[in-house]
Short mmCIF file of C-alpha atoms and ligand atoms in Angstrom, two decimals:
data_model
loop_
_atom_site.label_atom_id
_atom_site.label_comp_id
_atom_site.label_asym_id
_atom_site.label_seq_id
_atom_site.Cartn_x
_atom_site.Cartn_y
_atom_site.Cartn_z
CA MET G 1 -6.07 -58.00 -60.70
CA ILE G 2 -4.15 -55.31 -62.53
CA ARG G 3 -2.98 -52.55 -60.23
CA THR G 4 -1.23 -49.45 -61.53
CA ARG G 5 -0.04 -46.38 -59.73
CA PHE G 6 0.93 -42.80 -60.28
CA ALA G 7 3.68 -41.71 -57.96
CA PRO G 8 4.49 -38.01 -58.27
CA SER G 9 7.10 -36.29 -56.15
CA PRO G 10 5.50 -33.14 -54.73
CA THR G 11 8.33 -30.83 -55.65
CA GLY G 12 6.19 -28.66 -57.95
CA PHE G 13 2.82 -28.66 -59.69
CA LEU G 14 1.54 -31.50 -61.85
CA HIS G 15 3.22 -31.02 -65.20
CA ILE G 16 2.19 -32.13 -68.65
CA GLY G 17 4.46 -35.20 -68.67
CA GLY G 18 3.16 -36.25 -65.25
CA ALA G 19 -0.43 -35.85 -66.43
CA ARG G 20 0.30 -38.09 -69.40
CA THR G 21 1.85 -40.74 -67.11
CA ALA G 22 -1.11 -40.50 -64.74
CA LEU G 23 -3.52 -40.80 -67.67
CA PHE G 24 -1.83 -43.91 -69.06
CA SER G 25 -1.66 -45.59 -65.64
CA TRP G 26 -5.29 -44.70 -64.93
CA ALA G 27 -6.52 -45.79 -68.36
CA TYR G 28 -4.60 -49.05 -68.23
CA ALA G 29 -6.25 -49.93 -64.94
CA GLN G 30 -9.68 -48.89 -66.27
CA ARG G 31 -9.18 -50.87 -69.45
CA HIS G 32 -8.49 -54.04 -67.50
CA ASN G 33 -10.99 -53.52 -64.69
CA GLY G 34 -8.06 -52.99 -62.41
CA GLN G 35 -7.24 -50.45 -59.74
CA PHE G 36 -5.36 -47.20 -59.85
CA ILE G 37 -3.37 -46.04 -56.86
CA LEU G 38 -1.99 -42.60 -56.08
CA ARG G 39 1.19 -42.34 -54.09
CA ILE G 40 2.88 -39.14 -53.08
CA GLU G 41 6.64 -39.64 -53.04
CA ASP G 42 7.47 -37.00 -50.50
CA THR G 43 10.62 -38.37 -48.87
CA ASP G 44 12.74 -35.52 -50.20
CA LEU G 45 11.82 -33.27 -47.30
CA GLU G 46 13.76 -30.29 -48.59
CA ARG G 47 12.03 -30.15 -51.94
CA SER G 48 8.56 -31.50 -51.09
CA THR G 49 5.86 -29.00 -50.12
CA GLN G 50 2.27 -29.23 -49.02
CA GLN G 51 1.45 -26.65 -51.66
CA SER G 52 2.72 -29.03 -54.35
CA VAL G 53 0.73 -31.91 -52.88
CA ASP G 54 -2.41 -29.74 -52.96
CA SER G 55 -1.82 -28.58 -56.49
CA ILE G 56 -1.20 -32.13 -57.72
CA LEU G 57 -4.41 -33.34 -56.10
CA GLU G 58 -6.29 -30.34 -57.53
CA ALA G 59 -5.00 -31.10 -61.02
CA MET G 60 -5.86 -34.80 -60.75
CA THR G 61 -9.39 -33.85 -59.71
CA TRP G 62 -9.70 -31.35 -62.53
CA LEU G 63 -8.54 -33.97 -65.03
CA GLY G 64 -11.06 -36.40 -63.58
CA LEU G 65 -8.49 -39.12 -62.94
CA GLY G 66 -10.10 -40.67 -59.89
CA VAL G 67 -8.14 -43.07 -57.72
CA ASP G 68 -9.19 -46.36 -56.20
CA GLU G 69 -6.68 -46.11 -53.37
CA GLY G 70 -4.63 -43.34 -51.91
CA PRO G 71 -3.15 -40.87 -51.82
CA PHE G 72 -0.54 -42.72 -49.80
CA TYR G 73 2.31 -40.66 -48.42
CA GLN G 74 5.80 -42.08 -48.17
CA THR G 75 6.61 -39.92 -45.17
CA LEU G 76 3.93 -41.84 -43.28
CA ARG G 77 5.55 -45.17 -44.07
CA MET G 78 8.97 -44.68 -42.53
CA ASP G 79 8.55 -47.48 -39.97
CA ARG G 80 7.78 -49.92 -42.73
CA TYR G 81 10.90 -48.97 -44.72
CA LYS G 82 13.00 -49.35 -41.60
CA GLN G 83 11.52 -52.78 -40.97
CA VAL G 84 12.42 -53.96 -44.50
CA ILE G 85 15.93 -52.52 -44.21
CA ASP G 86 16.43 -54.49 -40.99
CA GLU G 87 15.13 -57.58 -42.72
CA LEU G 88 17.65 -57.18 -45.55
CA LEU G 89 20.45 -56.58 -43.05
CA ASN G 90 19.47 -59.70 -41.09
CA LYS G 91 19.45 -61.79 -44.23
CA GLN G 92 22.79 -60.29 -45.20
CA LEU G 93 21.30 -58.95 -48.38
CA ALA G 94 22.38 -55.50 -47.28
CA TYR G 95 25.29 -54.27 -45.19
CA HIS G 96 26.54 -51.33 -43.21
CA CYS G 97 29.10 -49.13 -44.84
CA TYR G 98 31.32 -46.81 -42.78
CA CYS G 99 33.32 -45.31 -45.62
CA SER G 100 33.82 -41.60 -45.37
CA LYS G 101 33.39 -39.24 -48.28
CA GLU G 102 37.18 -38.89 -48.55
CA GLU G 103 37.62 -42.63 -48.74
CA LEU G 104 34.98 -42.95 -51.43
CA ASP G 105 36.51 -40.07 -53.43
CA GLN G 106 39.92 -41.71 -53.26
CA MET G 107 38.46 -45.07 -54.34
CA ARG G 108 36.83 -43.41 -57.31
CA GLU G 109 40.02 -41.61 -58.34
CA GLU G 110 42.04 -44.81 -58.18
CA GLN G 111 39.48 -46.69 -60.24
CA LYS G 112 39.41 -43.93 -62.82
CA ALA G 113 43.18 -43.92 -62.99
CA GLN G 114 43.05 -47.63 -63.78
CA GLY G 115 40.50 -46.99 -66.48
CA LEU G 116 37.71 -48.67 -64.51
CA LYS G 117 34.14 -47.55 -64.11
CA PRO G 118 33.89 -45.97 -60.64
CA LYS G 119 31.94 -48.23 -58.35
CA TYR G 120 31.85 -49.09 -54.66
CA ASP G 121 34.38 -51.88 -54.13
CA GLN G 122 32.44 -53.56 -51.33
CA ARG G 123 35.22 -53.13 -48.79
CA CYS G 124 32.70 -52.82 -45.95
CA LEU G 125 30.98 -56.01 -47.10
CA HIS G 126 34.12 -58.07 -47.03
CA ASN G 127 35.88 -56.39 -44.20
CA PRO G 128 33.40 -54.50 -42.05
CA VAL G 129 35.09 -52.19 -39.61
CA ALA G 130 32.72 -50.24 -37.43
CA LYS G 131 34.17 -46.82 -36.77
CA PRO G 132 33.33 -45.36 -33.40
CA GLY G 133 31.25 -42.24 -33.68
CA VAL G 134 30.51 -42.86 -37.37
CA ALA G 135 26.90 -43.67 -38.22
CA PRO G 136 26.96 -46.06 -41.18
CA VAL G 137 24.83 -46.02 -44.30
CA VAL G 138 23.16 -49.22 -45.46
CA ARG G 139 24.07 -50.55 -48.89
CA PHE G 140 22.14 -53.08 -50.89
CA LYS G 141 24.23 -56.07 -51.93
CA THR G 142 23.80 -56.07 -55.68
CA PRO G 143 24.12 -59.60 -57.11
CA ARG G 144 27.55 -60.34 -58.54
CA GLY G 145 27.49 -61.53 -62.11
CA GLY G 146 24.48 -62.05 -64.30
CA SER G 147 22.18 -59.36 -65.48
CA VAL G 148 18.74 -57.92 -65.00
CA VAL G 149 16.38 -58.46 -67.89
CA TRP G 150 12.87 -57.23 -68.37
CA GLN G 151 10.42 -57.07 -71.21
CA ASP G 152 9.40 -53.45 -71.26
CA LEU G 153 5.90 -53.00 -72.67
CA VAL G 154 7.02 -49.93 -74.60
CA LYS G 155 10.74 -50.36 -75.18
CA GLY G 156 10.90 -54.12 -75.60
CA ARG G 157 13.56 -56.31 -74.02
CA ILE G 158 16.08 -54.48 -71.85
CA GLU G 159 19.09 -56.14 -70.30
CA VAL G 160 21.48 -54.50 -67.87
CA SER G 161 24.53 -56.32 -66.58
CA ASN G 162 24.86 -56.35 -62.81
CA ALA G 163 28.48 -55.37 -63.33
CA GLU G 164 27.12 -51.94 -64.31
CA LEU G 165 25.30 -51.51 -61.02
CA ASP G 166 26.67 -50.18 -57.79
CA ASP G 167 25.80 -51.40 -54.29
CA LEU G 168 23.36 -48.61 -53.86
CA ILE G 169 22.72 -46.89 -50.56
CA ILE G 170 19.25 -47.77 -49.31
CA ALA G 171 19.46 -45.96 -45.96
CA ARG G 172 21.40 -42.79 -45.23
CA SER G 173 23.53 -42.44 -42.11
CA ASP G 174 20.59 -40.78 -40.32
CA GLY G 175 18.55 -43.92 -41.04
CA THR G 176 16.26 -42.37 -43.63
CA PRO G 177 15.54 -44.61 -46.62
CA THR G 178 16.52 -43.53 -50.13
CA TYR G 179 14.34 -42.98 -53.14
CA ASN G 180 14.76 -46.24 -55.09
CA PHE G 181 14.29 -48.28 -51.96
CA CYS G 182 11.01 -46.62 -50.94
CA VAL G 183 9.63 -47.08 -54.46
CA VAL G 184 10.37 -50.81 -54.28
CA VAL G 185 8.80 -51.35 -50.86
CA ASP G 186 5.75 -49.37 -51.89
CA ASP G 187 5.26 -51.13 -55.21
CA TRP G 188 5.61 -54.43 -53.37
CA ASP G 189 3.27 -53.59 -50.47
CA MET G 190 0.74 -51.96 -52.78
CA GLN G 191 0.80 -55.03 -55.03
CA ILE G 192 1.44 -53.00 -58.13
CA THR G 193 1.35 -55.22 -61.21
CA HIS G 194 2.17 -52.64 -63.89
CA ILE G 195 4.52 -49.71 -63.50
CA ILE G 196 3.91 -47.13 -66.19
CA ARG G 197 6.24 -44.17 -65.88
CA GLY G 198 8.46 -41.76 -67.77
CA ASP G 199 11.52 -43.22 -69.41
CA ASP G 200 13.75 -41.01 -67.28
CA HIS G 201 13.30 -43.86 -64.78
CA VAL G 202 14.70 -46.64 -66.99
CA ASN G 203 18.03 -46.47 -65.17
CA ASN G 204 16.34 -47.06 -61.83
CA THR G 205 14.53 -50.18 -62.99
CA PRO G 206 17.37 -52.76 -62.80
CA ARG G 207 18.23 -51.49 -59.32
CA GLN G 208 14.62 -51.76 -58.24
CA ILE G 209 14.22 -55.24 -59.75
CA ASN G 210 17.29 -56.49 -57.88
CA ILE G 211 15.88 -55.27 -54.57
CA LEU G 212 12.44 -56.76 -55.36
CA GLN G 213 14.09 -60.09 -56.07
CA ALA G 214 16.09 -59.94 -52.86
CA LEU G 215 12.79 -59.45 -51.06
CA ASN G 216 11.24 -62.40 -52.90
CA ALA G 217 8.64 -60.03 -54.26
CA ASP G 218 6.92 -60.47 -57.60
CA VAL G 219 8.52 -58.23 -60.19
CA PRO G 220 5.90 -56.01 -61.82
CA ILE G 221 5.65 -55.38 -65.53
CA TYR G 222 7.28 -52.13 -66.63
CA ALA G 223 6.28 -49.72 -69.35
CA HIS G 224 8.55 -46.70 -69.81
CA VAL G 225 6.89 -44.00 -71.83
CA PRO G 226 8.93 -41.39 -73.71
CA MET G 227 9.40 -37.81 -72.62
CA ILE G 228 7.35 -34.91 -73.86
CA LEU G 229 9.55 -32.23 -75.36
CA ARG G 230 8.92 -28.74 -76.62
CA ASP G 231 8.03 -28.44 -80.29
CA ASP G 232 11.64 -27.44 -81.02
CA GLY G 233 12.83 -30.69 -79.46
CA GLN G 234 14.22 -29.05 -76.31
CA LYS G 235 13.24 -30.05 -72.79
CA MET G 236 10.24 -28.16 -71.48
CA SER G 237 11.13 -25.56 -68.92
CA LYS G 238 9.07 -24.11 -66.11
CA ARG G 239 10.36 -20.67 -66.95
CA THR G 240 9.53 -20.50 -70.64
CA ASP G 241 6.74 -23.01 -71.20
CA ALA G 242 3.29 -23.62 -69.79
CA VAL G 243 4.13 -26.92 -68.16
CA SER G 244 1.63 -26.94 -65.32
CA VAL G 245 -1.66 -28.69 -65.99
CA MET G 246 -3.59 -25.95 -64.22
CA GLN G 247 -2.14 -23.31 -66.52
CA TYR G 248 -4.05 -25.03 -69.30
CA LYS G 249 -7.24 -24.76 -67.30
CA ASN G 250 -6.60 -21.02 -67.04
CA MET G 251 -6.07 -20.89 -70.79
CA GLY G 252 -9.58 -22.26 -71.23
CA ILE G 253 -8.62 -25.79 -72.17
CA LEU G 254 -11.13 -28.50 -71.28
CA PRO G 255 -9.72 -31.38 -69.24
CA GLN G 256 -11.08 -33.93 -71.70
CA ALA G 257 -9.34 -32.06 -74.54
CA LEU G 258 -6.04 -31.96 -72.70
CA LEU G 259 -6.27 -35.68 -71.98
CA ASN G 260 -7.24 -36.41 -75.59
CA TYR G 261 -4.30 -34.38 -76.82
CA LEU G 262 -1.82 -36.00 -74.41
CA ALA G 263 -3.10 -39.48 -75.23
CA ARG G 264 -2.78 -38.86 -78.96
CA LEU G 265 0.61 -37.25 -78.56
CA CYS G 266 2.19 -40.41 -77.19
CA TRP G 267 -0.07 -43.11 -78.56
CA GLY G 268 -2.18 -43.78 -81.62
CA HIS G 269 -5.31 -45.56 -82.73
CA GLY G 270 -5.25 -45.38 -86.51
CA ASP G 271 -6.12 -41.92 -87.70
CA ASP G 272 -8.38 -41.11 -84.78
CA GLU G 273 -7.60 -37.65 -83.47
CA ILE G 274 -10.63 -36.76 -81.40
CA PHE G 275 -11.97 -39.21 -78.89
CA SER G 276 -13.62 -39.31 -75.52
CA LEU G 277 -12.04 -40.75 -72.40
CA GLU G 278 -14.44 -43.70 -72.65
CA GLN G 279 -13.20 -44.46 -76.15
CA PHE G 280 -9.62 -44.04 -75.06
CA ILE G 281 -10.09 -46.56 -72.27
CA GLN G 282 -11.52 -49.07 -74.74
CA TRP G 283 -8.74 -48.58 -77.23
CA PHE G 284 -5.73 -48.04 -75.03
CA ASP G 285 -2.95 -50.57 -75.20
CA MET G 286 0.79 -50.39 -74.75
CA ASP G 287 1.59 -51.73 -78.23
CA ASN G 288 0.71 -48.44 -79.80
CA VAL G 289 2.61 -46.18 -77.43
CA SER G 290 5.27 -44.36 -79.39
CA THR G 291 8.87 -45.13 -78.58
CA SER G 292 10.33 -41.75 -79.49
CA PRO G 293 9.93 -38.51 -77.55
CA ALA G 294 6.79 -36.57 -78.32
CA ARG G 295 6.77 -32.88 -79.26
CA PHE G 296 4.24 -30.66 -77.63
CA ASP G 297 2.33 -28.54 -80.13
CA ILE G 298 0.13 -25.96 -78.47
CA LYS G 299 -1.68 -25.06 -81.70
CA LYS G 300 -2.76 -28.65 -82.08
CA LEU G 301 -3.94 -28.68 -78.47
CA PHE G 302 -6.17 -25.67 -79.16
CA TRP G 303 -7.52 -27.37 -82.27
CA VAL G 304 -8.34 -30.49 -80.24
CA ASN G 305 -9.94 -28.24 -77.64
CA ALA G 306 -12.13 -26.58 -80.30
CA GLN G 307 -13.39 -29.99 -81.40
CA HIS G 308 -14.25 -30.89 -77.81
CA ILE G 309 -16.01 -27.58 -77.26
CA LYS G 310 -18.20 -28.33 -80.29
CA GLN G 311 -19.06 -31.73 -78.81
CA THR G 312 -19.79 -30.48 -75.31
CA ALA G 313 -23.41 -30.07 -74.23
CA ASN G 314 -24.50 -26.43 -74.01
CA GLN G 315 -25.55 -26.88 -70.39
CA ASP G 316 -22.00 -27.90 -69.50
CA LEU G 317 -20.51 -25.03 -71.46
CA GLU G 318 -22.91 -22.66 -69.73
CA ARG G 319 -21.50 -23.65 -66.36
CA LEU G 320 -17.92 -23.17 -67.61
CA VAL G 321 -18.64 -19.79 -69.18
CA LEU G 322 -20.30 -18.52 -65.99
CA GLU G 323 -17.29 -19.76 -64.04
CA ALA G 324 -14.92 -18.02 -66.46
CA TRP G 325 -16.74 -14.69 -65.95
CA GLN G 326 -16.69 -15.18 -62.19
CA ASN G 327 -12.96 -15.88 -62.28
CA GLN G 328 -12.22 -12.90 -64.53
CA ASP G 329 -13.60 -10.60 -61.86
CA THR G 330 -13.44 -7.47 -64.06
CA ASP G 331 -15.97 -4.65 -64.29
CA TYR G 332 -17.02 -5.96 -67.67
CA SER G 333 -17.49 -9.54 -66.47
CA LYS G 334 -19.42 -8.32 -63.42
CA THR G 335 -21.74 -6.30 -65.65
CA VAL G 336 -22.21 -9.31 -67.89
CA LEU G 337 -23.11 -11.50 -64.93
CA ASN G 338 -25.66 -8.93 -63.76
CA LYS G 339 -27.16 -8.76 -67.24
CA VAL G 340 -27.37 -12.55 -67.42
CA ALA G 341 -29.59 -12.38 -64.36
CA GLU G 342 -31.57 -9.42 -65.70
CA LEU G 343 -32.07 -10.25 -69.39
CA THR G 344 -33.68 -13.60 -68.82
CA HIS G 345 -35.08 -13.79 -72.34
CA ILE G 346 -31.54 -14.08 -73.72
CA LYS G 347 -30.65 -17.67 -73.01
CA LEU G 348 -27.00 -18.51 -72.58
CA VAL G 349 -27.56 -22.01 -73.94
CA ASP G 350 -28.99 -20.53 -77.15
CA ILE G 351 -26.01 -18.21 -77.53
CA LEU G 352 -23.66 -21.12 -76.98
CA GLU G 353 -25.30 -23.02 -79.76
CA ILE G 354 -24.31 -20.33 -82.25
CA VAL G 355 -20.94 -19.26 -80.85
CA LYS G 356 -19.42 -22.59 -79.93
CA PRO G 357 -18.19 -23.46 -83.43
CA ARG G 358 -16.12 -20.27 -83.26
CA ALA G 359 -14.12 -20.72 -80.06
CA ASP G 360 -11.06 -22.84 -79.37
CA ASN G 361 -11.03 -22.17 -75.64
CA ILE G 362 -13.44 -21.37 -72.83
CA ASN G 363 -12.18 -17.81 -72.35
CA ALA G 364 -12.82 -17.04 -76.01
CA LEU G 365 -16.22 -18.64 -75.65
CA ALA G 366 -16.98 -16.41 -72.66
CA PHE G 367 -15.91 -13.40 -74.73
CA GLU G 368 -18.22 -14.39 -77.60
CA CYS G 369 -21.14 -14.89 -75.20
CA GLY G 370 -20.42 -11.71 -73.26
CA TYR G 371 -21.34 -9.20 -75.95
CA PHE G 372 -24.81 -10.72 -76.24
CA TYR G 373 -25.47 -9.46 -72.71
CA HIS G 374 -23.43 -6.32 -72.72
CA LYS G 375 -22.05 -4.77 -75.84
CA ILE G 376 -18.35 -4.12 -75.91
CA GLU G 377 -17.19 -0.54 -76.32
CA VAL G 378 -16.45 0.08 -79.97
CA ASN G 379 -12.86 1.09 -80.61
CA ALA G 380 -12.26 4.49 -82.18
CA GLU G 381 -10.83 3.14 -85.41
CA ASP G 382 -13.84 0.94 -86.12
CA ALA G 383 -16.22 3.69 -85.14
CA THR G 384 -14.64 6.13 -87.60
CA LYS G 385 -14.58 3.59 -90.36
CA TYR G 386 -18.00 1.97 -90.04
CA LEU G 387 -20.24 4.09 -87.84
CA THR G 388 -20.23 6.87 -90.38
CA GLU G 389 -23.19 9.09 -91.16
CA ASP G 390 -24.13 6.70 -93.96
CA GLY G 391 -23.69 3.70 -91.71
CA LEU G 392 -25.85 5.18 -88.99
CA ARG G 393 -28.56 6.17 -91.48
CA ILE G 394 -28.69 2.60 -92.74
CA LEU G 395 -29.00 1.35 -89.17
CA ASP G 396 -31.79 3.78 -88.48
CA GLN G 397 -33.74 2.53 -91.47
CA PHE G 398 -32.96 -1.03 -90.49
CA ALA G 399 -34.28 -0.42 -86.99
CA HIS G 400 -37.59 0.66 -88.50
CA SER G 401 -37.81 -2.57 -90.44
CA ILE G 402 -37.02 -4.56 -87.31
CA ALA G 403 -39.63 -2.65 -85.34
CA ALA G 404 -42.23 -3.79 -87.86
CA VAL G 405 -41.51 -7.51 -87.40
CA ASN G 406 -44.38 -9.29 -85.68
CA ASN G 407 -43.35 -12.86 -86.04
CA TRP G 408 -39.94 -13.07 -84.33
CA GLU G 409 -38.51 -16.09 -86.15
CA LEU G 410 -35.05 -16.66 -87.52
CA ALA G 411 -36.36 -17.33 -91.04
CA GLU G 412 -38.36 -14.13 -90.90
CA ILE G 413 -35.32 -12.10 -89.86
CA LYS G 414 -33.18 -13.68 -92.57
CA GLN G 415 -35.73 -12.71 -95.17
CA LEU G 416 -36.01 -9.21 -93.77
CA ILE G 417 -32.26 -8.71 -94.07
CA LYS G 418 -32.28 -9.92 -97.64
CA ASP G 419 -35.20 -7.68 -98.58
CA PHE G 420 -33.64 -4.75 -96.77
CA CYS G 421 -30.34 -5.05 -98.62
CA LYS G 422 -32.13 -5.41 -101.91
CA LEU G 423 -34.36 -2.44 -101.28
CA TYR G 424 -31.48 -0.14 -100.37
CA ASN G 425 -29.09 -1.73 -102.82
CA LEU G 426 -26.61 -2.74 -100.12
CA LYS G 427 -24.03 -5.44 -100.05
CA MET G 428 -24.31 -7.63 -96.94
CA PRO G 429 -21.19 -6.16 -95.22
CA GLU G 430 -22.46 -2.63 -95.73
CA LEU G 431 -25.24 -3.48 -93.35
CA GLY G 432 -23.36 -6.14 -91.39
CA MET G 433 -20.35 -4.16 -90.24
CA PRO G 434 -22.12 -1.17 -88.66
CA LEU G 435 -24.85 -3.47 -87.40
CA ARG G 436 -22.44 -5.82 -85.63
CA LEU G 437 -20.58 -2.89 -84.12
CA LYS G 438 -23.74 -1.24 -82.94
CA LEU G 439 -25.23 -4.43 -81.52
CA CYS G 440 -22.17 -6.18 -80.13
CA GLY G 441 -19.29 -3.72 -80.29
CA VAL G 442 -17.15 -6.07 -82.41
CA LYS G 443 -16.78 -6.70 -86.12
CA GLU G 444 -16.75 -10.46 -85.92
CA THR G 445 -19.78 -12.27 -84.60
CA PRO G 446 -21.79 -15.29 -85.66
CA SER G 447 -24.11 -14.60 -88.60
CA PHE G 448 -26.00 -11.45 -87.69
CA ASP G 449 -29.46 -12.84 -88.38
CA ALA G 450 -28.81 -15.34 -85.56
CA VAL G 451 -27.43 -12.58 -83.35
CA ILE G 452 -30.53 -10.44 -83.91
CA TYR G 453 -32.85 -13.36 -83.34
CA THR G 454 -31.11 -14.36 -80.10
CA LEU G 455 -30.98 -10.82 -78.69
CA GLY G 456 -34.70 -10.37 -79.17
CA LYS G 457 -36.57 -7.42 -80.61
CA SER G 458 -36.52 -5.00 -77.71
CA GLU G 459 -32.83 -5.49 -77.00
CA VAL G 460 -31.97 -5.01 -80.69
CA LEU G 461 -33.99 -1.83 -80.89
CA GLN G 462 -32.51 -0.52 -77.69
CA ARG G 463 -28.97 -1.12 -78.90
CA LEU G 464 -29.79 0.56 -82.18
CA ASN G 465 -31.01 3.53 -80.11
CA CYS G 466 -34.35 3.55 -81.86
CA LYS G 467 -36.79 2.06 -79.42
N1 LIG D 501 8.35 -39.97 -58.02
C1 LIG D 501 8.83 -40.21 -59.34
C2 LIG D 501 8.67 -38.96 -60.16
O1 LIG D 501 7.90 -38.09 -59.80
C3 LIG D 501 8.11 -41.35 -60.03
C4 LIG D 501 8.60 -42.67 -59.58
C5 LIG D 501 8.01 -43.84 -60.29
O2 LIG D 501 7.04 -43.68 -61.05
O3 LIG D 501 8.53 -44.93 -60.06
O4 LIG D 501 9.29 -38.84 -61.19
#
């Protein structure tokens, strides 16, 4: 059975690149009826925080990337790491090293002076001298000669000569295991078959494969996916870019849109731009993952989001819009929420039907729905320009026409508007501008026949002050 994992270090929130890696690992498991495991790599006690763990879990839930097993926490597996370290020491596949920092520095300087690549010279392997009072580190005995080769599912064949690799420290002098070692033991114990991760980990892979082989463990298949950069090709930065997944939620991005965008950013299926998660699972393969770094384009993300908003059922959008108002917690949003409860004849699902082609995020959608319940205060400039004496006279006459409508149908209202403009020799905007401002408080709304129809007769007349 195919088993993949996502293994974030909880040293910050879940970022865009992490979400992409999680998505690919999750989708690969789904695609092959496999299992997806979540592992929290929290051994770096200084940088790991519970807050980061919580925010990663929150983001995974929001994205809808459910796990089959986990989360597992490395800090809860210390005994197991220790056991494997002892096993390697017993089998002489690892050894104690007593070298002090000064000794190692000197070794490095001498090697550099001789034009050699600095590397531990294995003096404690060949000539172990326990130093009283010095707690040793444990080093892994990297095979001499030969090389590590793997067929990366994204990057193709990769070969690294063992001569390039140091005898890496797998346990510090206080006994705590190091990063690469924990990853290996976990991937082994958790029977991970496919490791899909960012290509910033390519350098770790030969080290990890050597340890796996020393443990007689099956070596998983690796797929190193390229980094996601800013649109100017620079690395994304926490300070200047929205890198946290949850920031996108706050911007009104739908999780399915973010996943669609991230999938498409690093992978392709012909010309398909907009797809559901179900489609993605069916189509996803490693052959079509791009090999070069991707560039994050926020405008494109909003475009993808707009397409998903259009495809989302009005009932689901209703829930999101209500949630957006609740989260805004402003006087305006509170009033809107009260009016939603009060004006029961104005159905949010009906409003959504007409406003959803206009919004590229949920906050904008909430804005567009809001003025149906409570008109926005007209700004002074628009008032002076459009709510002139002439404008108001037109609206007054229009209100009389509206008052006379018996059959409240969209077609009827459309016809009335046409007849009204003809009768008073008006161009559409001459009626439309003051009308929109008076009804909604803004100049841009969906077509005003639909707005009038949705608001209902009494609400229209009340807003036109001519009940
Ligand atoms: N904990 C590592 C990270 O957050 C991932 C390790 C791995 O996928 O092997 O970058």
